[in-house]
Coordinates of C-alpha atoms in Angstrom, one line a residue:
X1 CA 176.1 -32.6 -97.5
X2 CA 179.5 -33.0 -99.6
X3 CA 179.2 -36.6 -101.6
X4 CA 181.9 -39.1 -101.3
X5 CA 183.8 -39.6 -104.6
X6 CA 184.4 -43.1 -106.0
X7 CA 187.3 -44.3 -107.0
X8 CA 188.7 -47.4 -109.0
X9 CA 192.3 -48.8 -109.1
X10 CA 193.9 -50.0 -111.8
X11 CA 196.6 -52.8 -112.1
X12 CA 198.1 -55.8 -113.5
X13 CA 200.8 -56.2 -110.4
X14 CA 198.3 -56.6 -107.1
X15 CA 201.4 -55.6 -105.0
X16 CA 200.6 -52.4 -106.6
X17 CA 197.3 -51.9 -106.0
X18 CA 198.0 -52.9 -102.4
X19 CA 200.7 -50.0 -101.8
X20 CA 198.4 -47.0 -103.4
X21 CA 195.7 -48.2 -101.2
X22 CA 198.4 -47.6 -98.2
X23 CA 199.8 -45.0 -99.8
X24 CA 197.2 -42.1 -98.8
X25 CA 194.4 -41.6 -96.4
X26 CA 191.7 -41.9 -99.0
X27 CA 188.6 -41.6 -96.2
X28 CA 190.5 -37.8 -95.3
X29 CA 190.4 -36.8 -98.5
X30 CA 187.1 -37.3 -99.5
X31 CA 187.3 -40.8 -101.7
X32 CA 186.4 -44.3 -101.3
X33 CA 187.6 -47.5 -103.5
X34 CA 185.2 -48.7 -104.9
X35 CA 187.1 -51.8 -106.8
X36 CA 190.1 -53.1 -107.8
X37 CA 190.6 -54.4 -111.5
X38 CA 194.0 -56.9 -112.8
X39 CA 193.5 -55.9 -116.0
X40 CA 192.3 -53.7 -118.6
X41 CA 188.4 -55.9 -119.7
X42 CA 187.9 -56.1 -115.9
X43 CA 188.5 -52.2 -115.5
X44 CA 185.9 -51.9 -118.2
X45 CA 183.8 -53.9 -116.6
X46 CA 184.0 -52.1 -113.3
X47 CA 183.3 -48.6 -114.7
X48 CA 180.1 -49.7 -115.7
X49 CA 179.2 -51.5 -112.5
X50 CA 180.8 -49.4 -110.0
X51 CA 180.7 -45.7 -111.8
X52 CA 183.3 -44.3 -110.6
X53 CA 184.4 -40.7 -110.2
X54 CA 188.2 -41.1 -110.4
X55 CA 190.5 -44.1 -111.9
X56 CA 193.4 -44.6 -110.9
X57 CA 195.3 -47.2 -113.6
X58 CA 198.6 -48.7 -114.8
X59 CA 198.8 -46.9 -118.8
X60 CA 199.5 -50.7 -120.1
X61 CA 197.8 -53.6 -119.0
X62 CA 196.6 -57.2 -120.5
X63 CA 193.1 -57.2 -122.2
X64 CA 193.4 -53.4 -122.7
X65 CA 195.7 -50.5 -122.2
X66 CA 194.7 -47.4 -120.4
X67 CA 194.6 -45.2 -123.3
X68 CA 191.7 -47.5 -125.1
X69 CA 189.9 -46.9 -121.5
X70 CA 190.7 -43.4 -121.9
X71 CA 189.7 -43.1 -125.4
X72 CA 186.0 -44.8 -124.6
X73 CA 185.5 -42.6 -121.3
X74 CA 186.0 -39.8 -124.0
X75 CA 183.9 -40.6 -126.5
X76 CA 181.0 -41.0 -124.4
X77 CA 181.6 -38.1 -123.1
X78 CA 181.4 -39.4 -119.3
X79 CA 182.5 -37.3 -116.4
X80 CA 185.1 -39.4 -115.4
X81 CA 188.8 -38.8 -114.3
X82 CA 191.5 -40.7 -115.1
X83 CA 195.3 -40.3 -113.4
X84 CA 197.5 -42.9 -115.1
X85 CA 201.0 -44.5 -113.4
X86 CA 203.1 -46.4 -115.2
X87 CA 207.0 -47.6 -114.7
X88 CA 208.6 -46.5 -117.7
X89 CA 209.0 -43.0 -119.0
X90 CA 206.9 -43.7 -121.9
X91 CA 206.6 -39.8 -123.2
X92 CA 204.1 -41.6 -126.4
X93 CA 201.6 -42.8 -123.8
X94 CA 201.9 -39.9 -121.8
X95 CA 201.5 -37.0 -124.7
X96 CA 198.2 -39.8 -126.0
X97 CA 196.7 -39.8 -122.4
X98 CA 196.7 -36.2 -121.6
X99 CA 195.0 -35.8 -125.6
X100 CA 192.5 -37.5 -124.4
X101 CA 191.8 -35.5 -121.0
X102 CA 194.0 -37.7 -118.6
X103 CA 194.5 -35.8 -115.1
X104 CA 198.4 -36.7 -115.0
X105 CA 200.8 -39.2 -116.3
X106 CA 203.1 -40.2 -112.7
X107 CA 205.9 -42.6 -113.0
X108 CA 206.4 -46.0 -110.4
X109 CA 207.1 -45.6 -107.7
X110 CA 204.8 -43.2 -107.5
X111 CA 205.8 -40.5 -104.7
X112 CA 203.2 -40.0 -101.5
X113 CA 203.2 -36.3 -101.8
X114 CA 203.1 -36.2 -106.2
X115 CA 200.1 -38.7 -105.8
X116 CA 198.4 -36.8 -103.0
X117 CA 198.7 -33.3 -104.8
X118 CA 197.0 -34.6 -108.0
X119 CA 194.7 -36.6 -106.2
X120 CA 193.6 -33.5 -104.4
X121 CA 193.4 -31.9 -107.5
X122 CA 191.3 -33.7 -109.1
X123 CA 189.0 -33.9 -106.2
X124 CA 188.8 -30.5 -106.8
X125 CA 187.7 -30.4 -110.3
X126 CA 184.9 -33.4 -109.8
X127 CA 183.3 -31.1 -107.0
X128 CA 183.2 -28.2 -108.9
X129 CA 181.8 -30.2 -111.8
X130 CA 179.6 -32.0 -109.7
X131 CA 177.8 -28.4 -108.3
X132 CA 177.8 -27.1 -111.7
X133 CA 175.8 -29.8 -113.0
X134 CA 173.5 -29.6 -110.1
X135 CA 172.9 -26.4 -110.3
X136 CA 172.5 -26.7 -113.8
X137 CA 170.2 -29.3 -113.2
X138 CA 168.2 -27.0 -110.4
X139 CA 168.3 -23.8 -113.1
X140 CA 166.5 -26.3 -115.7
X141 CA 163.8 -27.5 -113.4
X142 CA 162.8 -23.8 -112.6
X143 CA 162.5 -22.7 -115.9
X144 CA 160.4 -25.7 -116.4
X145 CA 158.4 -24.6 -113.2
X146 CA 158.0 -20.9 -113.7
X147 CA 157.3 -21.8 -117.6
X148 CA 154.4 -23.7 -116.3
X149 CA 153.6 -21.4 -113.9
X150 CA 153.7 -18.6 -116.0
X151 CA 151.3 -20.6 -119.1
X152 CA 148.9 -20.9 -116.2
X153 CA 148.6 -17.3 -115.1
X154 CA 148.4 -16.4 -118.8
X155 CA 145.5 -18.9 -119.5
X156 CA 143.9 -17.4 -117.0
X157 CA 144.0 -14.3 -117.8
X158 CA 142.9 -15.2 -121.0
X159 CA 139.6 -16.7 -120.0
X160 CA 139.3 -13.8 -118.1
X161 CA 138.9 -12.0 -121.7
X162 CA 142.1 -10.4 -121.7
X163 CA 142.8 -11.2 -125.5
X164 CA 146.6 -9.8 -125.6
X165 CA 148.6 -12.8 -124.0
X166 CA 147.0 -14.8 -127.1
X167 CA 150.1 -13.5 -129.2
X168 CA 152.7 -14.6 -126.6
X169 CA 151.0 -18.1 -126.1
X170 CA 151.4 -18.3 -129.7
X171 CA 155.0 -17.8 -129.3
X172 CA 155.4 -19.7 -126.7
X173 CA 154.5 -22.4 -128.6
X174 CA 151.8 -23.2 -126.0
X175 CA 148.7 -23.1 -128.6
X176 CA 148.8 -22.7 -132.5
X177 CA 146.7 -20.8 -134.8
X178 CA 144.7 -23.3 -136.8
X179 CA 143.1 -25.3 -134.0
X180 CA 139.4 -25.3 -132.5
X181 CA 139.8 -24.1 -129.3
X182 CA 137.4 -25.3 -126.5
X183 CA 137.5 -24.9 -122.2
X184 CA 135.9 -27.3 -119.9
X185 CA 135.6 -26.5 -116.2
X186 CA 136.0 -29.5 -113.7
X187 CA 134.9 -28.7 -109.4
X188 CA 134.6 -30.9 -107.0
X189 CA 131.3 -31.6 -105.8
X190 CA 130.8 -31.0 -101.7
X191 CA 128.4 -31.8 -99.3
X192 CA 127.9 -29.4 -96.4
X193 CA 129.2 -31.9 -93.7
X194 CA 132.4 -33.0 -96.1
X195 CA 133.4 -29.7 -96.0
X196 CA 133.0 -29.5 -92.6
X197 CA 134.8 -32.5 -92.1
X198 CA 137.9 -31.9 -94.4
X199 CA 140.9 -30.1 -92.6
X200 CA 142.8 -27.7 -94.8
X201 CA 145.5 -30.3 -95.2
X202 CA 143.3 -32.8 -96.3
X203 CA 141.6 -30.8 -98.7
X204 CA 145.3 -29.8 -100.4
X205 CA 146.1 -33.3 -100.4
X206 CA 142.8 -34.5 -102.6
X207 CA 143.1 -31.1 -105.2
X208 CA 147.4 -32.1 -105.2
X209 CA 145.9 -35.4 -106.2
X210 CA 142.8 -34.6 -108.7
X211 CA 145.1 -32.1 -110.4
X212 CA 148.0 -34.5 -111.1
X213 CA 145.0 -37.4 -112.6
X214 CA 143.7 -34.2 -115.0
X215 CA 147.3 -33.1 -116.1
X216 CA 148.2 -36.6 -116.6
X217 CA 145.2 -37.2 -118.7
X218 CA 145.4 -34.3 -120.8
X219 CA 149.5 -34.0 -121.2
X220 CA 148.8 -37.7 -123.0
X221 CA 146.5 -35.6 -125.5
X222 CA 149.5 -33.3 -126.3
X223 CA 147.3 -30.7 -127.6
X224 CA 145.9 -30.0 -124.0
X225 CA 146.6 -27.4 -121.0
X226 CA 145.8 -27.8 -117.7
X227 CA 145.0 -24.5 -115.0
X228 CA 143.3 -23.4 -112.0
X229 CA 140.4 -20.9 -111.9
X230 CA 139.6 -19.9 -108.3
X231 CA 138.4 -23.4 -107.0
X232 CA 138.1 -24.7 -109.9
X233 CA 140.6 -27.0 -112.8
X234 CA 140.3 -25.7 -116.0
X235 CA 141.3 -27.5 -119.4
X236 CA 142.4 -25.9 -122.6
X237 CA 142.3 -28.5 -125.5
X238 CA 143.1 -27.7 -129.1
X239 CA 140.9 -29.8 -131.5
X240 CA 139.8 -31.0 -134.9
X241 CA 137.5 -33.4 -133.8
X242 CA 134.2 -32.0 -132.5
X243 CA 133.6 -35.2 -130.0
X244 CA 137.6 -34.6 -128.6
X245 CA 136.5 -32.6 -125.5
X246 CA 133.5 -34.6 -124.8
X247 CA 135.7 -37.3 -125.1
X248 CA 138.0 -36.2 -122.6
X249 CA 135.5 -34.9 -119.9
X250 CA 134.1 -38.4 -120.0
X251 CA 137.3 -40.1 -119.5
X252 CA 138.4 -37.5 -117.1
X253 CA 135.3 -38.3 -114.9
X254 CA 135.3 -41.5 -115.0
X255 CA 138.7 -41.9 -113.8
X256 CA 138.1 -39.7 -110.8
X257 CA 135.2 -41.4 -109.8
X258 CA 137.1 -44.8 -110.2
X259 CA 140.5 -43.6 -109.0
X260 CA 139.5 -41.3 -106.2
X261 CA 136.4 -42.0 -105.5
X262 CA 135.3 -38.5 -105.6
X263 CA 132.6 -37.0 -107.2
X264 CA 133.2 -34.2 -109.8
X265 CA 130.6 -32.1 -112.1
X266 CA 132.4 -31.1 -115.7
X267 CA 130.9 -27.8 -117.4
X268 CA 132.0 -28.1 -121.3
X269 CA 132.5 -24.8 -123.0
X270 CA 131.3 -24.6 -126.5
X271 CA 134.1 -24.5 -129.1
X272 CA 136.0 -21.1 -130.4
X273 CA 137.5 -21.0 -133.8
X274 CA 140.3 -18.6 -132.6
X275 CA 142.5 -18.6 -129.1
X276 CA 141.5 -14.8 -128.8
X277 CA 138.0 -16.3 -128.3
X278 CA 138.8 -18.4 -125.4
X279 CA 137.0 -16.2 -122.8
X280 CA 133.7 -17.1 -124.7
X281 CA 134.2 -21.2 -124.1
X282 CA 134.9 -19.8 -120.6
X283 CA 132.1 -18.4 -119.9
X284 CA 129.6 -21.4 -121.7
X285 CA 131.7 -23.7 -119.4
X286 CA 130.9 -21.8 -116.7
X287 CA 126.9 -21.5 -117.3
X288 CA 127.3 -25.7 -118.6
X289 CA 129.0 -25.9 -114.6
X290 CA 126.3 -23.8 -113.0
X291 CA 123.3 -26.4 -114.7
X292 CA 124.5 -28.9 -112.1
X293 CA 122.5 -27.2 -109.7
X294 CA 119.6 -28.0 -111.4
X295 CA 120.9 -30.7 -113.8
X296 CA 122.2 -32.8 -110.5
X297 CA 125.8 -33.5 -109.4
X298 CA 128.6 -35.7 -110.5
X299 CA 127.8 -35.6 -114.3
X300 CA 129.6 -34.2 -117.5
X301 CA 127.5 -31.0 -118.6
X302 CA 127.6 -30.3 -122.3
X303 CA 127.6 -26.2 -123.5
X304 CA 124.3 -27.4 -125.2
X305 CA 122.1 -29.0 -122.8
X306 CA 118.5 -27.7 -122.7
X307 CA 115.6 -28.6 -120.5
X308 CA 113.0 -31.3 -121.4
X309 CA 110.0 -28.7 -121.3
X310 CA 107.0 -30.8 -119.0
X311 CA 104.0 -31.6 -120.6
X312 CA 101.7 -30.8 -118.4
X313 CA 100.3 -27.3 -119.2
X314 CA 100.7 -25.2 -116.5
X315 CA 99.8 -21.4 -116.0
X316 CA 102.0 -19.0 -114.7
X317 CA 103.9 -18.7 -111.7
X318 CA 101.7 -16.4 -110.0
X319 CA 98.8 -17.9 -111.1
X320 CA 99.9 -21.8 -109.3
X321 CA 100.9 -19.8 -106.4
X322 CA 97.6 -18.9 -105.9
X323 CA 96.0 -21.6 -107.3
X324 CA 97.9 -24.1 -104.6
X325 CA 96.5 -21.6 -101.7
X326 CA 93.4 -21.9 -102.9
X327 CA 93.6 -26.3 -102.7
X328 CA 95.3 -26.5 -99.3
X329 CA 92.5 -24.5 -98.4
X330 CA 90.2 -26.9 -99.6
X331 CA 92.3 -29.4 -98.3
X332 CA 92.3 -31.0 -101.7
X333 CA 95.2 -33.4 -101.2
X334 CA 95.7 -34.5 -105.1
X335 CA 95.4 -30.8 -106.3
X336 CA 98.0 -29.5 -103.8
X337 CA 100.7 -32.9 -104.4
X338 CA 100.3 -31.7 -108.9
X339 CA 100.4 -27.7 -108.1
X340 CA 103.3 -28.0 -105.9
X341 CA 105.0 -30.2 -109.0
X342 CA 104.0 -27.8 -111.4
X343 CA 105.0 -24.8 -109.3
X344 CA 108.7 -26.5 -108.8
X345 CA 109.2 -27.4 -112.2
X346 CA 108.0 -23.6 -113.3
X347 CA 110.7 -22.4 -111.2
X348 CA 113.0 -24.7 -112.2
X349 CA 112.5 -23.2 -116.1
X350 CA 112.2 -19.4 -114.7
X351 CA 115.4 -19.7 -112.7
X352 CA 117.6 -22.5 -114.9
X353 CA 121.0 -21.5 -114.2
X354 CA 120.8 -19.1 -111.1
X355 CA 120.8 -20.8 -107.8
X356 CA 120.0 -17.5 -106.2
X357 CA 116.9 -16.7 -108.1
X358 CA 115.5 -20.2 -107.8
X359 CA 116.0 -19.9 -104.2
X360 CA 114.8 -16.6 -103.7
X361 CA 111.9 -17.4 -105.6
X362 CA 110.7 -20.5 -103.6
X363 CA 111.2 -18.9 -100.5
X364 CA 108.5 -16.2 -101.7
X365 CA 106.2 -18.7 -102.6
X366 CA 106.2 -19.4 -98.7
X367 CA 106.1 -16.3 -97.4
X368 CA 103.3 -15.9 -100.1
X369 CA 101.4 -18.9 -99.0
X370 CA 101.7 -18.4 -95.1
X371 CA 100.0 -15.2 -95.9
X372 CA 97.0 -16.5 -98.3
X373 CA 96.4 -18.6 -95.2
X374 CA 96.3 -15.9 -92.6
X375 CA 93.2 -14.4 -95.0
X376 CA 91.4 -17.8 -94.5
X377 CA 91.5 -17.4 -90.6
X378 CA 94.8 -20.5 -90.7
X379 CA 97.8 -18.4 -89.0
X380 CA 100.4 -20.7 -89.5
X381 CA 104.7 -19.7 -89.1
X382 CA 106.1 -22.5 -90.9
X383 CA 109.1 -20.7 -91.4
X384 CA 109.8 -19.5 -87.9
X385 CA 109.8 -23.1 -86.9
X386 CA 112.6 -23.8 -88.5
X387 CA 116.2 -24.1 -86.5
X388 CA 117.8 -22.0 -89.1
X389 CA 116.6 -19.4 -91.1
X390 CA 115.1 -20.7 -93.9
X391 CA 117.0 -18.6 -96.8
X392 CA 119.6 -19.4 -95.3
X393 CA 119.2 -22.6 -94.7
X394 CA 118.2 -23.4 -98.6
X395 CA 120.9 -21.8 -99.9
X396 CA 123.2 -24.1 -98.6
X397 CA 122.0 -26.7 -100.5
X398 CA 123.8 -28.1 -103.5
X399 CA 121.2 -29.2 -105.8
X400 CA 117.6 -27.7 -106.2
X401 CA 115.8 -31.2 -105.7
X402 CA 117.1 -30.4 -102.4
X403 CA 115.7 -27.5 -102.1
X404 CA 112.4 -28.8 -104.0
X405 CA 112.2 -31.4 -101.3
X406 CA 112.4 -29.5 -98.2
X407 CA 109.3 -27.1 -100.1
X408 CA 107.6 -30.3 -100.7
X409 CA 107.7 -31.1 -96.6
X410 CA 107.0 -27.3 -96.0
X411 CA 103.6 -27.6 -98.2
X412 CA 102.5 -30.8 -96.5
X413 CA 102.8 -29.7 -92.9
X414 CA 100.6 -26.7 -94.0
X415 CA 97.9 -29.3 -95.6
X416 CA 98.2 -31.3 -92.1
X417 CA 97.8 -28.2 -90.1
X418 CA 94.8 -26.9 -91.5
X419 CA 93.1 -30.4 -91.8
X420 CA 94.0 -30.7 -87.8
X421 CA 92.5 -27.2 -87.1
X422 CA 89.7 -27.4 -89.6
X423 CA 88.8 -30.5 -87.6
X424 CA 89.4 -29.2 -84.0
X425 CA 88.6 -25.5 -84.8
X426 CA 91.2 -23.0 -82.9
X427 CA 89.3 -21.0 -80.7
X428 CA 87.8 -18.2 -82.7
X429 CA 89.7 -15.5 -80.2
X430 CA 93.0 -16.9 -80.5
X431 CA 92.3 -16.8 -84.6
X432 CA 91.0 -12.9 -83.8
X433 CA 94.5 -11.6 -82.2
X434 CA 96.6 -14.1 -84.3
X435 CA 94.8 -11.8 -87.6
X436 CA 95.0 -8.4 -85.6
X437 CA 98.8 -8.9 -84.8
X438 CA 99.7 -9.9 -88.6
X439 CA 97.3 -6.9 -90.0
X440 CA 99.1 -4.7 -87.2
X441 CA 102.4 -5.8 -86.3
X442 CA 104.0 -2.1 -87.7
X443 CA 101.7 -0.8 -84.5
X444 CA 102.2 -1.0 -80.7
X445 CA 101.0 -3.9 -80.2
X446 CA 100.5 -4.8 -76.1
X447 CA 99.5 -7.3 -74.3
X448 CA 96.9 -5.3 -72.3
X449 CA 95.7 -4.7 -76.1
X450 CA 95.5 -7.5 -76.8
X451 CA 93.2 -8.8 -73.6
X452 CA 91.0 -6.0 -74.0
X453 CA 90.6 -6.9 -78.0
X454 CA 89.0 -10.5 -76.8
X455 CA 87.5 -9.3 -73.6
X456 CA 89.8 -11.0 -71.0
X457 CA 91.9 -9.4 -68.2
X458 CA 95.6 -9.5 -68.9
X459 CA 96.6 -12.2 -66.5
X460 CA 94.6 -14.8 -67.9
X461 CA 95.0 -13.5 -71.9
X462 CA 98.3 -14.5 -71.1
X463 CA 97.8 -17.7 -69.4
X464 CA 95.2 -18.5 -72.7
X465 CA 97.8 -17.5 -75.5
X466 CA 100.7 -19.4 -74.0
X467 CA 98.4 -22.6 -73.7
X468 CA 97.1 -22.4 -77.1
X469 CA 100.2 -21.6 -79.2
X470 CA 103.3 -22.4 -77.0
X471 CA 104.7 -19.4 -77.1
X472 CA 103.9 -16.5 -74.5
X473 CA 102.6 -13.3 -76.1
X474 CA 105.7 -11.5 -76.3
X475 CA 108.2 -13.7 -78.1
X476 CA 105.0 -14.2 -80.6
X477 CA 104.8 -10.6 -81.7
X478 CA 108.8 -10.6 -82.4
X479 CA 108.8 -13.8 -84.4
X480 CA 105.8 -12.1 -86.3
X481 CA 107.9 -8.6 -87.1
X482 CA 111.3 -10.5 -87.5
X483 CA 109.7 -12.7 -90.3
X484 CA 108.5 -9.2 -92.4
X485 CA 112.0 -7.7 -91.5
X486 CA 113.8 -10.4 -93.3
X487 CA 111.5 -10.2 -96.0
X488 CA 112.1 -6.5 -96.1
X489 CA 115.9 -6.8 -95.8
X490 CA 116.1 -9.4 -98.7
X491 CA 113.6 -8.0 -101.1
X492 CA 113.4 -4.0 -100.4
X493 CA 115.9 -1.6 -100.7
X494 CA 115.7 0.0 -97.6
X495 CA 118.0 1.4 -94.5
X496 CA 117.6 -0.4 -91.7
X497 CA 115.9 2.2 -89.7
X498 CA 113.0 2.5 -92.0
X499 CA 112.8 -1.5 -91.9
X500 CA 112.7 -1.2 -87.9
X501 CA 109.9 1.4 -88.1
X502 CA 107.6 -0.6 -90.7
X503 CA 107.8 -3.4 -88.3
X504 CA 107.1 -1.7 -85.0
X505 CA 110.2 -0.7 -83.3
X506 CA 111.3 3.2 -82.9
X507 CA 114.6 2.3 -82.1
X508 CA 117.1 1.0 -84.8
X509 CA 119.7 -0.3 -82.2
X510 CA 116.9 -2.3 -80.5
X511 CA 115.6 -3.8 -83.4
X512 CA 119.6 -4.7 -84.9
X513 CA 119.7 -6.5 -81.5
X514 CA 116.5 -8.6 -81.8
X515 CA 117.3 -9.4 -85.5
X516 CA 121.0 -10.6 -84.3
X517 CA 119.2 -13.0 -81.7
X518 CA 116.9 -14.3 -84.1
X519 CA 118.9 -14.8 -87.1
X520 CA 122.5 -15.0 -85.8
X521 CA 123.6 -11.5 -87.6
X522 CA 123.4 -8.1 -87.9
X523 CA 120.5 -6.8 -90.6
X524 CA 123.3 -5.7 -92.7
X525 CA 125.8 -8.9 -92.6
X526 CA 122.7 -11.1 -92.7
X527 CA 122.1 -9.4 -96.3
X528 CA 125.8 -9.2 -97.4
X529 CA 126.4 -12.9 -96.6
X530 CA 123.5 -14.2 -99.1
X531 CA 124.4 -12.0 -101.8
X532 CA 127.6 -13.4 -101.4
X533 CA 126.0 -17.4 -101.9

């Protein structure tokens, strides 16, 4: 949209003023009047108040003449025209006005067509000057942009360990030579049902908003450079001081928990005595990031935080695996509630670091435990009553006090279901096929089999096994083989036709279909998808 262009007249006769404003059609051409000044002080006056584009004035006037207006619009340099009238020839004036840039120098009465063909003119000239300077203006702010943009892509590439673009940062005059070097790594810290919750627009809006709080924070540092890392912010500060990043996580977190009321972990990186070495802070900021796993969320992680080893001396893993069988069996409640800790807080210092492992690793101990119990006559599928697969289901958590819970719950429903059957003793049949079908579920199993294994006929073996667990015989055996599949899958290298044969099944399409119903995916994307966690 063209701008209108603002326009003062000038002089000491208001008849005058009167005629030039009657004297073209000012709205055709593109102008408006701004204001009318009597004399030269109120013209000054009004160029400051009204800013005008054009002035229109008598050359001599009380107060001031129109070439000490002149001379001050051209010593500030401002972009503002001046056409001067005046009613005597006066070729002086004239040959000083048009030194000092004056459009044109038009004698009274000035002539309709003269005044509109200048006017024009110089309407002409402000335009042109006007898109310049915008574009100008346009041509500055994306240098600026793409200078930034183009610091960030280096940066990153430079924590990536790519140790040329050091030379051109230099250059750049992005980082120096002499300074410590440090990275810290800042990520939002998400629930499973806030990420459901957030829409894609939302989410923009809170990361448009976090990252504008860290650049403001560290662009008042002025030795600091801010730059995204896949979902995370990272920060690359130049430092003396030893505390300076520390410093700045702290303030950083605090105002994001203050300001935005969201909750943030910060890995610290340790320092680098050279920019070349920048990929190494990266990758201590990214270890210092991963703790919060196990360290907890919303906290500032230092490169050198270290676990408080526990007192209490406690064997090895395998060893309080077995050990915790052996006191749920014995339905010692005290033993069970201190191995379980111990067990947890083994893993904890096996694992520090990788989510995966510590996951993995728990989920074992299960699996382990569920079979211990099978030896003592207690068949128990903890982890087939779960509505979601339990791997899965863990590895969803954010925190491994999470995960150390839910084990916690896992272990006492076992203590409470062996007390309950130890008092009320499952009948010794049902405990003689439960055994058979976990020593043989790789066989083909039936339920004829079955019947005849316990001396019943088949219709009432069937009637007895759906009373006493549930679950009719059928669905039994498959939740039985589906449990050692996924173990399989997860902890064997194997195709998926020699899984489907170690569990029973001859036919590898069957058994991909039965797997898909009880897990929710194929044996293949079920893998893929927790590797990827």
């Amino acid at each position: 949209m063209t701008r209108t262009i603002r326009v003062l007249l000038a002089d000491d006769e208001p008849v005058i003023i009167r005629g030039l404003k009657k004297l073209l059609s000012w709205e055709a051409l593109g102008l408006t009047i701004v204001g009318e000044a009597n004399d030269g002080n109120e013209l000054r006056d009004l160029m400051t108040t009204s800013q005008p584009d054009l002035i229109i004035s008598d050359i001599s006037m009380p107060g001031c003449t129109g070439i000490d207006i002149i001379k001050e619009i051209h010593d500030s340099k401002r972009q503002i025209k001046v056409i001067f009238i005046s009613a005597y020839q006066e070729f002086s004036y004239a040959k000083q006005a048009l030194q000092y840039g004056a459009m044109d120098y038009l004698v009274k009465p000035v002539n309709k067509n003269q005044l509109e063909e200048v006017v024009s003119r110089a309407v002409s000239i402000i335009r042109q000057e006007s898109e310049g300077e915008r574009n100008k203006e346009l041509l500055t702010h994306y240098e600026r942009k793409n200078r930034i943009v183009t610091i960030e892509e280096m940066l990153d590439s430079l924590t990536d360990g790519n140790r040329g673009v050091a030379d051109t940062l230099i250059d750049m005059g992005v980082v120096t030579v002499s300074s410590i070097v440090s990275i810290c790594l800042l990520e939002m810290d998400e629930d499973a049902e806030r990420s459901i919750r957030w829409e894609e627009r939302e989410r923009k809006l809170v990361e448009f908003a976090l990252f504008n709080i860290i650049k403001e924070t560290v662009d008042q540092l002025g030795n600091g450079f801010v730059f995204r890392k896949g979902e995370q912010f990272g920060i690359l500060l130049q430092h003396e001081n030893m505390e300076e990043m520390s410093r700045l996580a702290e303030d950083l977190h605090y105002k994001i928990n203050s300001f935005l009321k969201l909750k943030v972990s910060i890995g610290i990186g340790c320092p680098v005595d050279d920019i070349v070495d920048s990929d190494h802070s990266y990758r201590s900021a990214l270890k210092s990031l991963h703790k919060k796993y196990f360290q907890g969320l919303n906290q500032v992680i230092p490169y050198d935080v270290a676990l408080i080893e526990d007192t209490v001396q406690v064997g090895t893993l395998s060893e309080i695996q077995k050990e915790l069988g052996s006191a749920l069996t014995s339905q010692n409640k005290e033993r069970v509630t201190e191995l379980t800790q111990s067990l947890l807080q083994n893993i904890r210092l096996l694992a520090y670091g990788n989510k995966n492992l510590a996951v993995s690793t728990l989920y074992n101990t299960v699996m382990l435990l569920e079979q211990e119990m099978l030896e003592y006559g207690f068949s128990m599928d903890i982890t087939g009553q779960m509505m979601y697969p339990l791997l899965e289901e863990w590895s969803r958590f954010s925190t491994f006090d999470q995960v150390g819970e839910e084990f916690r719950q896992i272990v006492d429903r076992m203590y409470l279901q062996i007390v309950g059957r130890m008092n009320g003793k499952e009948s010794a049949p049902l405990s003689q096929v439960k055994s058979y079908i976990e020593e043989h579920y790789a066989e083909n199993i039936t339920l004829e089999s079955m019947a005849a294994l316990v001396y019943m006929n088949s219709y009432y073996f069937s009637h007895f096994f759906k009373k006493h667990t549930g679950q009719n015989f059928k669905n039994y055996v498959t939740e039985v083989r589906m449990k050692h599949a996924l173990r399989l899958l997860l902890h064997r290298d194997l195709m998926v036709y020699e899984i489907a044969e170690q569990v029973g099944y001859n036919n590898a399409r069957h058994f991909s279909d039965m797997f898909k119903k009880k897990y929710g995916k194929l044996p293949q994307e079920y893998k893929q998808s927790f590797k990827e966690q």
